[in-house]
Each structure stands twice: as C-alpha cells, then as structure tokens.
CSV table of C-alpha atoms in Angstrom, one decimal:
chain,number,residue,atom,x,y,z
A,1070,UNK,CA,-57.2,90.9,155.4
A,1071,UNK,CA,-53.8,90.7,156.9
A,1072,UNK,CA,-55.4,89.3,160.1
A,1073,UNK,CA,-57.6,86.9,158.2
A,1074,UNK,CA,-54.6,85.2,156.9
A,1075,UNK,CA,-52.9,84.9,159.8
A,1076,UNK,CA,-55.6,83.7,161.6
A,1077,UNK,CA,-56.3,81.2,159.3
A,1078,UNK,CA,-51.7,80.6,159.1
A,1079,UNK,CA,-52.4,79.8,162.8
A,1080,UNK,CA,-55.5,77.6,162.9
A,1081,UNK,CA,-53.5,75.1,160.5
A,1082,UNK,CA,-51.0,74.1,162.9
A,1083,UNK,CA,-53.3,73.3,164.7
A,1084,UNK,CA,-55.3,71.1,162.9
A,1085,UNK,CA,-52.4,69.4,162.5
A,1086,UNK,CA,-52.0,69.1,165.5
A,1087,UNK,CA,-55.2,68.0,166.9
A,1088,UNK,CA,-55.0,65.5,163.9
A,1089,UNK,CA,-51.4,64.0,164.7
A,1090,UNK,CA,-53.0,63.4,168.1
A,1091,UNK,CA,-55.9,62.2,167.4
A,1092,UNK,CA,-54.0,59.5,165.5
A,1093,UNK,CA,-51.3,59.0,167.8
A,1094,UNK,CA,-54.8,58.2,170.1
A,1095,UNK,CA,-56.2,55.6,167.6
A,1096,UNK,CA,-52.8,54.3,167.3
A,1097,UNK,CA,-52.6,53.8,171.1
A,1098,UNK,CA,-56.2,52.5,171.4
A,1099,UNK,CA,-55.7,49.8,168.2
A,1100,UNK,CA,-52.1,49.3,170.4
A,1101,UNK,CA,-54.2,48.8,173.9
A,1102,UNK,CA,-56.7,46.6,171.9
A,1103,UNK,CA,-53.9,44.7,170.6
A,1104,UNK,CA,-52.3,44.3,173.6
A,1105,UNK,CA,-55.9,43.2,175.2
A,1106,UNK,CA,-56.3,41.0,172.4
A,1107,UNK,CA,-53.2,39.5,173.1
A,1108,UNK,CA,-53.4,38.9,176.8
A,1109,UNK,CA,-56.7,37.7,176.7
A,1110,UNK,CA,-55.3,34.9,174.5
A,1111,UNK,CA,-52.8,34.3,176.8
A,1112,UNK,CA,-55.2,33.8,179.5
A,1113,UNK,CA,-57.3,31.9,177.6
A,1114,UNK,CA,-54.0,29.7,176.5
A,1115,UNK,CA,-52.6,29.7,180.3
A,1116,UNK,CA,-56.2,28.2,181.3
A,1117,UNK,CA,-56.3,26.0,177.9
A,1118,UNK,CA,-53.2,24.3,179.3
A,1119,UNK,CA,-53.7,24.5,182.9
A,1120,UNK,CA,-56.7,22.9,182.3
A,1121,UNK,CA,-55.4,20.4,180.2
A,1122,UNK,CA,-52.1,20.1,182.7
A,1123,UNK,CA,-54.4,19.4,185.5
A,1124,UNK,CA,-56.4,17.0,183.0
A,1125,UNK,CA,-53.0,15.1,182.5
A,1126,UNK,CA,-52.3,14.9,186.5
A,1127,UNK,CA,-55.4,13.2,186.8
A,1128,UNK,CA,-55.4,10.4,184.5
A,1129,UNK,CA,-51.5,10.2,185.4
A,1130,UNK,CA,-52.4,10.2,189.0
A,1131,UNK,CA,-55.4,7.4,188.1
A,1132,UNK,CA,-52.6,5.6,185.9
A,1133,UNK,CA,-50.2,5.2,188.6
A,1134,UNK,CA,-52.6,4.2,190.9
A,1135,UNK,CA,-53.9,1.2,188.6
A,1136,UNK,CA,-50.3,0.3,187.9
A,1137,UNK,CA,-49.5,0.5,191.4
A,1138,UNK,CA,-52.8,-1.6,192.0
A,1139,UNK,CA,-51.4,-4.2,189.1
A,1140,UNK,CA,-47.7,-4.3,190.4
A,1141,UNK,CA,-49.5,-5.2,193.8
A,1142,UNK,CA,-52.2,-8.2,192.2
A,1143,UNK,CA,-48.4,-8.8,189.9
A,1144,UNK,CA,-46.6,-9.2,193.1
A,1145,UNK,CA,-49.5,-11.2,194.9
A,1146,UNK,CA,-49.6,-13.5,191.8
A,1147,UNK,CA,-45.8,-14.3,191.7
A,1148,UNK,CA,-45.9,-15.0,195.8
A,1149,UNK,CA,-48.6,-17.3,195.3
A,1150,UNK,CA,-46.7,-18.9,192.3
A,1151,UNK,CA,-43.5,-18.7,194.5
A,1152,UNK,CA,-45.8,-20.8,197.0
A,1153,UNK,CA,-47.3,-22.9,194.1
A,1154,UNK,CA,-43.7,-23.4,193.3
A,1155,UNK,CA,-42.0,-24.5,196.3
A,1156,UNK,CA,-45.3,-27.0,197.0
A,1157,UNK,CA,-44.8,-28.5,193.8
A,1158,UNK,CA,-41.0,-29.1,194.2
A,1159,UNK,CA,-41.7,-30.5,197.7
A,1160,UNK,CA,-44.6,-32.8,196.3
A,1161,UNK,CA,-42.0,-33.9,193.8
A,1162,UNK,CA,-39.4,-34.8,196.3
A,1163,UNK,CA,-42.0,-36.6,197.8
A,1164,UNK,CA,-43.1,-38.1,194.8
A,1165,UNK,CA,-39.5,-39.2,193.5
A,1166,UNK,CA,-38.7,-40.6,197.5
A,1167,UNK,CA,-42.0,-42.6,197.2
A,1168,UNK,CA,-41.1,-43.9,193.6
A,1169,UNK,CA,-37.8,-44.8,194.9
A,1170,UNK,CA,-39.0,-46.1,198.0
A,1171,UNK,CA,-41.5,-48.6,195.6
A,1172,UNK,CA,-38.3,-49.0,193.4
A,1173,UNK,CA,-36.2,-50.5,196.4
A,1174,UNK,CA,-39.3,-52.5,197.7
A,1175,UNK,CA,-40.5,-53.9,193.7
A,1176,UNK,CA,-36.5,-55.0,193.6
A,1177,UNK,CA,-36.6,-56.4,196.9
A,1178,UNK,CA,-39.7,-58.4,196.0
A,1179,UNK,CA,-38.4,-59.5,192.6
A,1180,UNK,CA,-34.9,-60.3,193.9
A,1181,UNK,CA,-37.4,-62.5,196.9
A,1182,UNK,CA,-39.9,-64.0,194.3
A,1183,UNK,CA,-36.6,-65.0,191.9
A,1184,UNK,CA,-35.6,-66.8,195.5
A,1185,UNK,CA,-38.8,-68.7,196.2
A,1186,UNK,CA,-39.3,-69.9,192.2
A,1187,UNK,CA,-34.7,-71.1,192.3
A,1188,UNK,CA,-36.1,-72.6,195.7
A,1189,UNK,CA,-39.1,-74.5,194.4
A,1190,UNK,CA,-37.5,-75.8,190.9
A,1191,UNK,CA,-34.6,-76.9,192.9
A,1192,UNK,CA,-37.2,-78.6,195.1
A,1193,UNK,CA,-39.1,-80.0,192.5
A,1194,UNK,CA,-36.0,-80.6,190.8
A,1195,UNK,CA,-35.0,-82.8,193.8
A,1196,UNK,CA,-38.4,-84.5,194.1
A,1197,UNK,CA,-38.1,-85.3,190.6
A,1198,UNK,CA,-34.7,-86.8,190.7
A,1199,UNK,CA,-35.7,-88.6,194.4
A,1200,UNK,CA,-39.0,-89.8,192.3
A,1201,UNK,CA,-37.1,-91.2,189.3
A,1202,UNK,CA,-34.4,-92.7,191.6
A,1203,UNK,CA,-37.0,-94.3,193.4
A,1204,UNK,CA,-38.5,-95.8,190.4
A,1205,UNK,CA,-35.7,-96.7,188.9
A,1206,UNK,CA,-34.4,-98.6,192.4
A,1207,UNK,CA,-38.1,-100.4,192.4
A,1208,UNK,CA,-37.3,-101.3,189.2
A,1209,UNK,CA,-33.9,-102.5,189.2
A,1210,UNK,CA,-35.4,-104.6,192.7
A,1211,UNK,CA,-38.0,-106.1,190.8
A,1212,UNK,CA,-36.1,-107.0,187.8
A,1213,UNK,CA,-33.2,-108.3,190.5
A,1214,UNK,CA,-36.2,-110.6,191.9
A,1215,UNK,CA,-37.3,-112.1,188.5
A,1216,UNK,CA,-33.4,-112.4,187.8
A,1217,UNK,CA,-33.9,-114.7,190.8
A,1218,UNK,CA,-36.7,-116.4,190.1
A,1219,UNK,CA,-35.2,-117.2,187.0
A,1220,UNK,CA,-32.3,-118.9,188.8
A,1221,UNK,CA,-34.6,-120.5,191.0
A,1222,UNK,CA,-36.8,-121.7,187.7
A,1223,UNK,CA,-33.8,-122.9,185.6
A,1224,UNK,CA,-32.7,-125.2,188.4
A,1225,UNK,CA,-35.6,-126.3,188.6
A,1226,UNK,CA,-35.4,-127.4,185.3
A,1227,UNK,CA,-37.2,-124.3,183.2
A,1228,UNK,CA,-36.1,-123.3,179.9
A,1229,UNK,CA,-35.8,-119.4,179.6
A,1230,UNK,CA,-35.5,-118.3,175.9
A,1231,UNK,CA,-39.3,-117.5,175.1
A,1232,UNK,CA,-39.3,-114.1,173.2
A,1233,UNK,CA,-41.8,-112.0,171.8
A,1234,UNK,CA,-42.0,-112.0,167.9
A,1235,UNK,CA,-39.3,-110.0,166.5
A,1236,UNK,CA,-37.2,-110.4,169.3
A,1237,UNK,CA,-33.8,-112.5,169.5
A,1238,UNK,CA,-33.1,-114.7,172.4
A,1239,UNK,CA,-29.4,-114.5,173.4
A,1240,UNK,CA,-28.4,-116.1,177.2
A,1241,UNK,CA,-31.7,-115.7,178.7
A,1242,UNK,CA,-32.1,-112.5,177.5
A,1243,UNK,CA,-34.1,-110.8,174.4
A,1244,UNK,CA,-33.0,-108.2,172.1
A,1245,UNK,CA,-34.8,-106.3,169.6
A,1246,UNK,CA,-33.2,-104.1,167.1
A,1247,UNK,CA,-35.0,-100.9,166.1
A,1248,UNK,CA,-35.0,-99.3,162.9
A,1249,UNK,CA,-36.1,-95.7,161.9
A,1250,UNK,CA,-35.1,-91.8,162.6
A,1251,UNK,CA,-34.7,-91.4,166.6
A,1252,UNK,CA,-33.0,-89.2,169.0
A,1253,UNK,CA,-31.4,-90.9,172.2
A,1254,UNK,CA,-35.0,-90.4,174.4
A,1255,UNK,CA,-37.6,-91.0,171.6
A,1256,UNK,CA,-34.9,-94.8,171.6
A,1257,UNK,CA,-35.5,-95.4,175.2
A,1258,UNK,CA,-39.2,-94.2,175.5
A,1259,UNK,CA,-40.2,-96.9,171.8
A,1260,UNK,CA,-38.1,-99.8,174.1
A,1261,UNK,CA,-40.5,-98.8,177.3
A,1262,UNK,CA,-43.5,-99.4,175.0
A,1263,UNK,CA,-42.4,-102.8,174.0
A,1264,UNK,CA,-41.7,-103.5,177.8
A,1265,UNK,CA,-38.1,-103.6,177.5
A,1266,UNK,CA,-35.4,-100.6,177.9
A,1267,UNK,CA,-32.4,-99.7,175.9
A,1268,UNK,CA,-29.8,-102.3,175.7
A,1269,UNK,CA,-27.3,-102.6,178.3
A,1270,UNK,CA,-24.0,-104.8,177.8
A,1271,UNK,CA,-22.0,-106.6,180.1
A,1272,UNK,CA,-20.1,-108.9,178.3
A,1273,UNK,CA,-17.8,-109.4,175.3
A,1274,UNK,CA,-19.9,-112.4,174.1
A,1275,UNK,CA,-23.1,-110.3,174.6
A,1276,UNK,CA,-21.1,-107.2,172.7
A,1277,UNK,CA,-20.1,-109.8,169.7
A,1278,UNK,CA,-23.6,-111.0,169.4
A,1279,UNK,CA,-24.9,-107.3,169.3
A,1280,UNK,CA,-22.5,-106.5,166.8
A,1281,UNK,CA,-23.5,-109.6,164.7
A,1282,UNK,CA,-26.7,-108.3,164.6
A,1283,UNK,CA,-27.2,-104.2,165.1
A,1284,UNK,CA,-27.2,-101.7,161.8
A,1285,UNK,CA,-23.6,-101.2,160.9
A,1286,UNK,CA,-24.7,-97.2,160.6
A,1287,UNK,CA,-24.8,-97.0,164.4
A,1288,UNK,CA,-27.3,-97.9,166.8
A,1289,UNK,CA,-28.4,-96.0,170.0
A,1290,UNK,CA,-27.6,-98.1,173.2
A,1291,UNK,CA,-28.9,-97.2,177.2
A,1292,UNK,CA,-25.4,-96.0,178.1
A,1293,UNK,CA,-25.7,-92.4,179.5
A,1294,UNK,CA,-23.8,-89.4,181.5
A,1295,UNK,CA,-26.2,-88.1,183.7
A,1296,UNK,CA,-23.7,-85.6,185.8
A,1297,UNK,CA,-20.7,-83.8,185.5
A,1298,UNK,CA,-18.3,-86.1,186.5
A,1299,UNK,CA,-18.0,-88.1,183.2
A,1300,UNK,CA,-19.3,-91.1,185.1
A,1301,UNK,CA,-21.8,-93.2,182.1
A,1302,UNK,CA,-24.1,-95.4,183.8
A,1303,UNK,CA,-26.6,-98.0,181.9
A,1304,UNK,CA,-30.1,-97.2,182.1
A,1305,UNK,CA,-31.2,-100.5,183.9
A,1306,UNK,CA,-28.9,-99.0,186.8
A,1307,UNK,CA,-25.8,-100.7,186.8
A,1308,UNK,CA,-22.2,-99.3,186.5
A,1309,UNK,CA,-20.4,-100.2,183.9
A,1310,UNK,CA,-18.6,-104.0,184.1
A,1311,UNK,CA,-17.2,-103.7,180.6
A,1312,UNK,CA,-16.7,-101.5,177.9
A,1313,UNK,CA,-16.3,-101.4,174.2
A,1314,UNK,CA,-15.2,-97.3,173.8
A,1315,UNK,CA,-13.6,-96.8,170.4
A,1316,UNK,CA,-10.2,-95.1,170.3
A,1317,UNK,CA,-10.0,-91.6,172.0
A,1318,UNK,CA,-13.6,-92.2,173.5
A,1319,UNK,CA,-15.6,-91.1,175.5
A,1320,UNK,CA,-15.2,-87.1,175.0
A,1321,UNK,CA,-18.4,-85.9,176.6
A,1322,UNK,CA,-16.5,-84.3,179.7
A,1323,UNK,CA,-15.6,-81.6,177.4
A,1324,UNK,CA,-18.0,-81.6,174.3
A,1325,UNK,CA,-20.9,-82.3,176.4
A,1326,UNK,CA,-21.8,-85.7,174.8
A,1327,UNK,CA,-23.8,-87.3,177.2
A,1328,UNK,CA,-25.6,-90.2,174.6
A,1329,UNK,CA,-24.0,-93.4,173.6
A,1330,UNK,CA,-24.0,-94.7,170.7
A,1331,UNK,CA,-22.9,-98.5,169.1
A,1332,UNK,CA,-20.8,-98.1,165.9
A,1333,UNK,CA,-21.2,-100.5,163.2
A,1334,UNK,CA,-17.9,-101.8,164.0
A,1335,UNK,CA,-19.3,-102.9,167.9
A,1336,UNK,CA,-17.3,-99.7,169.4
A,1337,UNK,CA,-19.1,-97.4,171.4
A,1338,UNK,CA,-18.5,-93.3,171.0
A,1339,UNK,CA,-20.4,-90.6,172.9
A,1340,UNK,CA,-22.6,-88.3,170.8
A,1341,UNK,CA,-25.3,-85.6,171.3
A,1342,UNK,CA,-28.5,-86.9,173.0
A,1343,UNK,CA,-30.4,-85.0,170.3
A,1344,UNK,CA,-28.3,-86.4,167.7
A,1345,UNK,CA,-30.6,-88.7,164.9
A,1346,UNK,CA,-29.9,-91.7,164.3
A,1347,UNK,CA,-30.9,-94.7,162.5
A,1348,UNK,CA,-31.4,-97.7,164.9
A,1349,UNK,CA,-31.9,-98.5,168.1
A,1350,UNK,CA,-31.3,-102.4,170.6
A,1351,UNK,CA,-33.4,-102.8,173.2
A,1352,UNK,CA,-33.4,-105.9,175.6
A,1353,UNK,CA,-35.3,-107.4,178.6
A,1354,UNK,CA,-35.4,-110.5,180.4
A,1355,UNK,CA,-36.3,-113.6,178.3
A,1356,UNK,CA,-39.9,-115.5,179.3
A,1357,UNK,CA,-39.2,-119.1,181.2
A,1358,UNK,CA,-41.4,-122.4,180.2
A,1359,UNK,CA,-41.5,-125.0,182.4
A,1360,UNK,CA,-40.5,-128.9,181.3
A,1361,UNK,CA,-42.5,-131.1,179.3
A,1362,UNK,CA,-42.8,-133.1,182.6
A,1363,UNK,CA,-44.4,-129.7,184.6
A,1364,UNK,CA,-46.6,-128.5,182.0
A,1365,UNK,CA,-48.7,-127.3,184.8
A,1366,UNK,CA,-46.2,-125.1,186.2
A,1367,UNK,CA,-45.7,-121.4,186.3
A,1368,UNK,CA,-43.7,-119.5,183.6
A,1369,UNK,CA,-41.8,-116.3,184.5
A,1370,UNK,CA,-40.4,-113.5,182.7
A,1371,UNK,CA,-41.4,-110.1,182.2
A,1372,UNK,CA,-45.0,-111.1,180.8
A,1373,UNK,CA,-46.4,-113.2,183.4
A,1374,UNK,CA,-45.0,-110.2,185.7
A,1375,UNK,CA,-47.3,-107.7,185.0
A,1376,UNK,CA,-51.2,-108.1,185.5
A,1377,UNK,CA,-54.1,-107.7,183.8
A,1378,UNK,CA,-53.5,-103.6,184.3
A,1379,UNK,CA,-50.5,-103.8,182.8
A,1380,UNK,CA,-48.4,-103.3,186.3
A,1381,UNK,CA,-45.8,-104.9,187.6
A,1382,UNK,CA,-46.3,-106.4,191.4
A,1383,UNK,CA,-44.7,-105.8,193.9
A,1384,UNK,CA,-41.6,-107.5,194.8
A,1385,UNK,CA,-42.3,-111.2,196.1
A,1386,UNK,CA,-40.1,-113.4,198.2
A,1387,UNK,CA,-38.1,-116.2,195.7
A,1388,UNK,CA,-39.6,-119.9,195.6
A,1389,UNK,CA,-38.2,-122.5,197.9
A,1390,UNK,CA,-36.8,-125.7,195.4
C-alpha cells in the first residue's frame, strides 16, 4: 500500500509535467502561428506597396514624359510665337515706313496741288483783270471817238441834248438819278442796263448841278479804290480832275472803304461797297440832232452807236467837216 502511494506521489509530478509542456508547446505553436500570421502580412503588405510603388513609378514616369512632351510642344509654340512676333514687328515697321512714306508723298502732293490751284486763280485772276482792262480801254476808246464825233457834229452845227425820258440833259451830257435800296455794284450794274455807267464828275459846275438835283440822303457815284494804294479812279477810266471830299475824307486806306458816295450836301465820303443806300446818278453821253436845215443828216450819241444787236461798233475814224 505504501508503494501504491508513492507510485501514484510520483506519477503526479509528472503529469504536471508533461502538462506544463504540453502548454508551453501550444503556447509556442499559437506563438509560431502568430508570428507566421504576422509575417505573412508583412509580405503581403511589402508586395501591396511594392506593387503599388512600382504602380506610382509608372504613371510618374508616363507623367513626366507627357509633361516633358508638353514643355517641348510649350517651347515649340512660344519659338514659333517668338517668330510670329518678331515678323509682325518687322511687318509693322514696314507698315509705319510705308504710311509715312505715303504721308511725306500725300503732303508733297497737297503742298504741289495748293501750288498749281494759287498758280491758276492768280492766272485767271490776271486774265480777268487783263480782260476787264481791256474792255474797259475799248470802251473808254469808243466813248473818246463819239466824244469826237460829237465835236465834229456840234461844229457842224448839231444840237447835242437829246435824252432818254427820265433823264436830265446837262452840257451834252445826261444824268439820271436812281432811287431804291442798292449796294455800290447792284448801282453800277442798274446804270449798265440803261446804257449809261455811274456818274463821274469833272467839274464844279457839273458837281453843283448834281447837287441841285441828287437825294440829299446820299447818292452812290462811280468813284472807286480798286488797289491798295488809296488811288480812287472813276469808273469811265479817268483819274480824278477834281474833287469834292468832305472834311477828313477819304479814309479807305485804313478802314477799307473802297465805295464812294455823294452826300446830300454835294461832298463826297468813302464808305463800304456793300453799304445800302438809297439813290444812285448815272450819266452817259447826250444824243446829237442835226439842224432844221440837215434834217437828213446823221444823229450821234450813244443810241445810234449800238446796232440792231444791241453792240457797240467798232471804233470808226472821225468825219471830215
């Protein structure tokens, strides 16, 4: 019995024993598994990111390559805008040389054209004066002529101081005096439709029958500056014989009053060709009739100078007595 127990003393350390170990094994194999467990998903991690690592080099490596290719097409692009550029600068130069160039010549061609229109209204400016000059010398000539012939006629014995109606006959001369609103040329050209011509006066007796008879509000009379010396000249041509001027007149060389003008008192006083006024004289050369014994002879003046077309003829040589 004694040996019983101790047997069975001794056969439970070691069950102990044998069960201690066989823990300490389970714990080592649930360790090792563990561990396994462990490094498997550290593998499976390592190759998870590797993967993914290499993944990322890839596209990175295809990203860098498609923004190297862009900086590349980029860099193309600004050299060909570079190149676009500079052309279009150069083209401008051009452009601004060329507009410059047509500047220079369109100034050239104005300043030359501005030239050629002073040169031809100076020339018909000239032609003009030359004509009227020339008219007005032919005209003077032919009223010198029948001045003449009236000489000639009223030794002859003719009587020259036939007027038209409305007309005054003063020393072989008519005179009409004008009434209504006219400036200085509207005067002269209403005289050239009658035939006659603004009045010109050459004599105090002549100048104290005018003022017998003209408005006493003023009257336009052919007395005129036509340049810049001051010099007035009558519109028949002739210079100036005699004069009337009223005090402190004529003032046109520095008021530009080229126009003259009979006061009511018989003085004379420059004025503004465009200035109104209310009356005009005009005069031309009275009409000559033969003597009751020469009926049959010619009559002169200025109607039996002009013909049928209204014209005056040419100048004639006088008649021999």
């Amino acid at each position: 019995m004694e040996e019983g127990q101790y047997s069975e003393i001794e056969e439970l350390p070691r069950k102990r024993c044998c069960r201690r170990g066989t823990q300490i094994l389970l714990l080592g194999l649930v360790t090792a598994a563990l561990w396994a467990g462990l490094l498997t998903l550290l593998l499976l991690w390592h190759w998870d990111t590797t993967q993914s690592l290499k993944q990322l080099e890839e596209r990175a490596a295809r990203n860098v390559s498609q923004v190297s290719k862009n900086l590349e097409r980029h860099h193309g692009d600004q050299m060909a805008q570079k190149s676009q550029s500079t052309q279009i600068s150069q083209d401008l130069e051009e452009l601004r040389a060329e507009q410059q160039r047509l500047k220079s010549q369109d100034s050239e061609m104005s300043w030359n054209l501005n030239g050629l229109q002073a040169d031809l209204s100076s020339f018909k400016s000239q032609e003009l004066n030359e004509r009227n000059e020339a008219s007005d010398l032919l005209e003077r000539l032919r009223e010198e002529v029948t001045k003449l012939r009236m000489e000639l006629q009223v030794s002859r014995g003719f009587v020259c101081n036939t007027c038209p109606e409305k007309w005054i006959n003063f020393q072989r001369k008519c005179y009409y005096f004008g009434k209504g609103t006219k400036q200085w040329v509207h005067a002269r050209y209403a005289c050239d439709d009658m035939e006659g011509q603004l009045v010109s006066i050459h004599s105090l007796e002549e100048q104290d029958f005018l003022t017998k008879h003209a408005s006493h509000t003023g009257s336009w009379i052919g007395l005129r500056n036509l340049d810049l010396k001051g010099e007035f000249i009558w519109v028949d041509g002739s210079h100036v014989d005699y004069s009337n001027w009223a005090p402190g007149e004529p003032t046109s060389r520095s008021q530009g009053e080229d126009c003259v003008m009979m006061q009511g008192s018989g003085h004379w006083n420059d004025a503004f060709c465009d200035r109104k006024l209310g009356a005009w004289v005009c005069d031309r050369l009275a009409t000559c009739t033969p003597p009751a014994s020469e009926g049959s002879a010619e009559s002169v003046g200025p109607d039996s100078r002009r013909g049928p077309d209204g014209r005056l003829p040419a100048p004639s040589a006088p008649l021999h007595s």
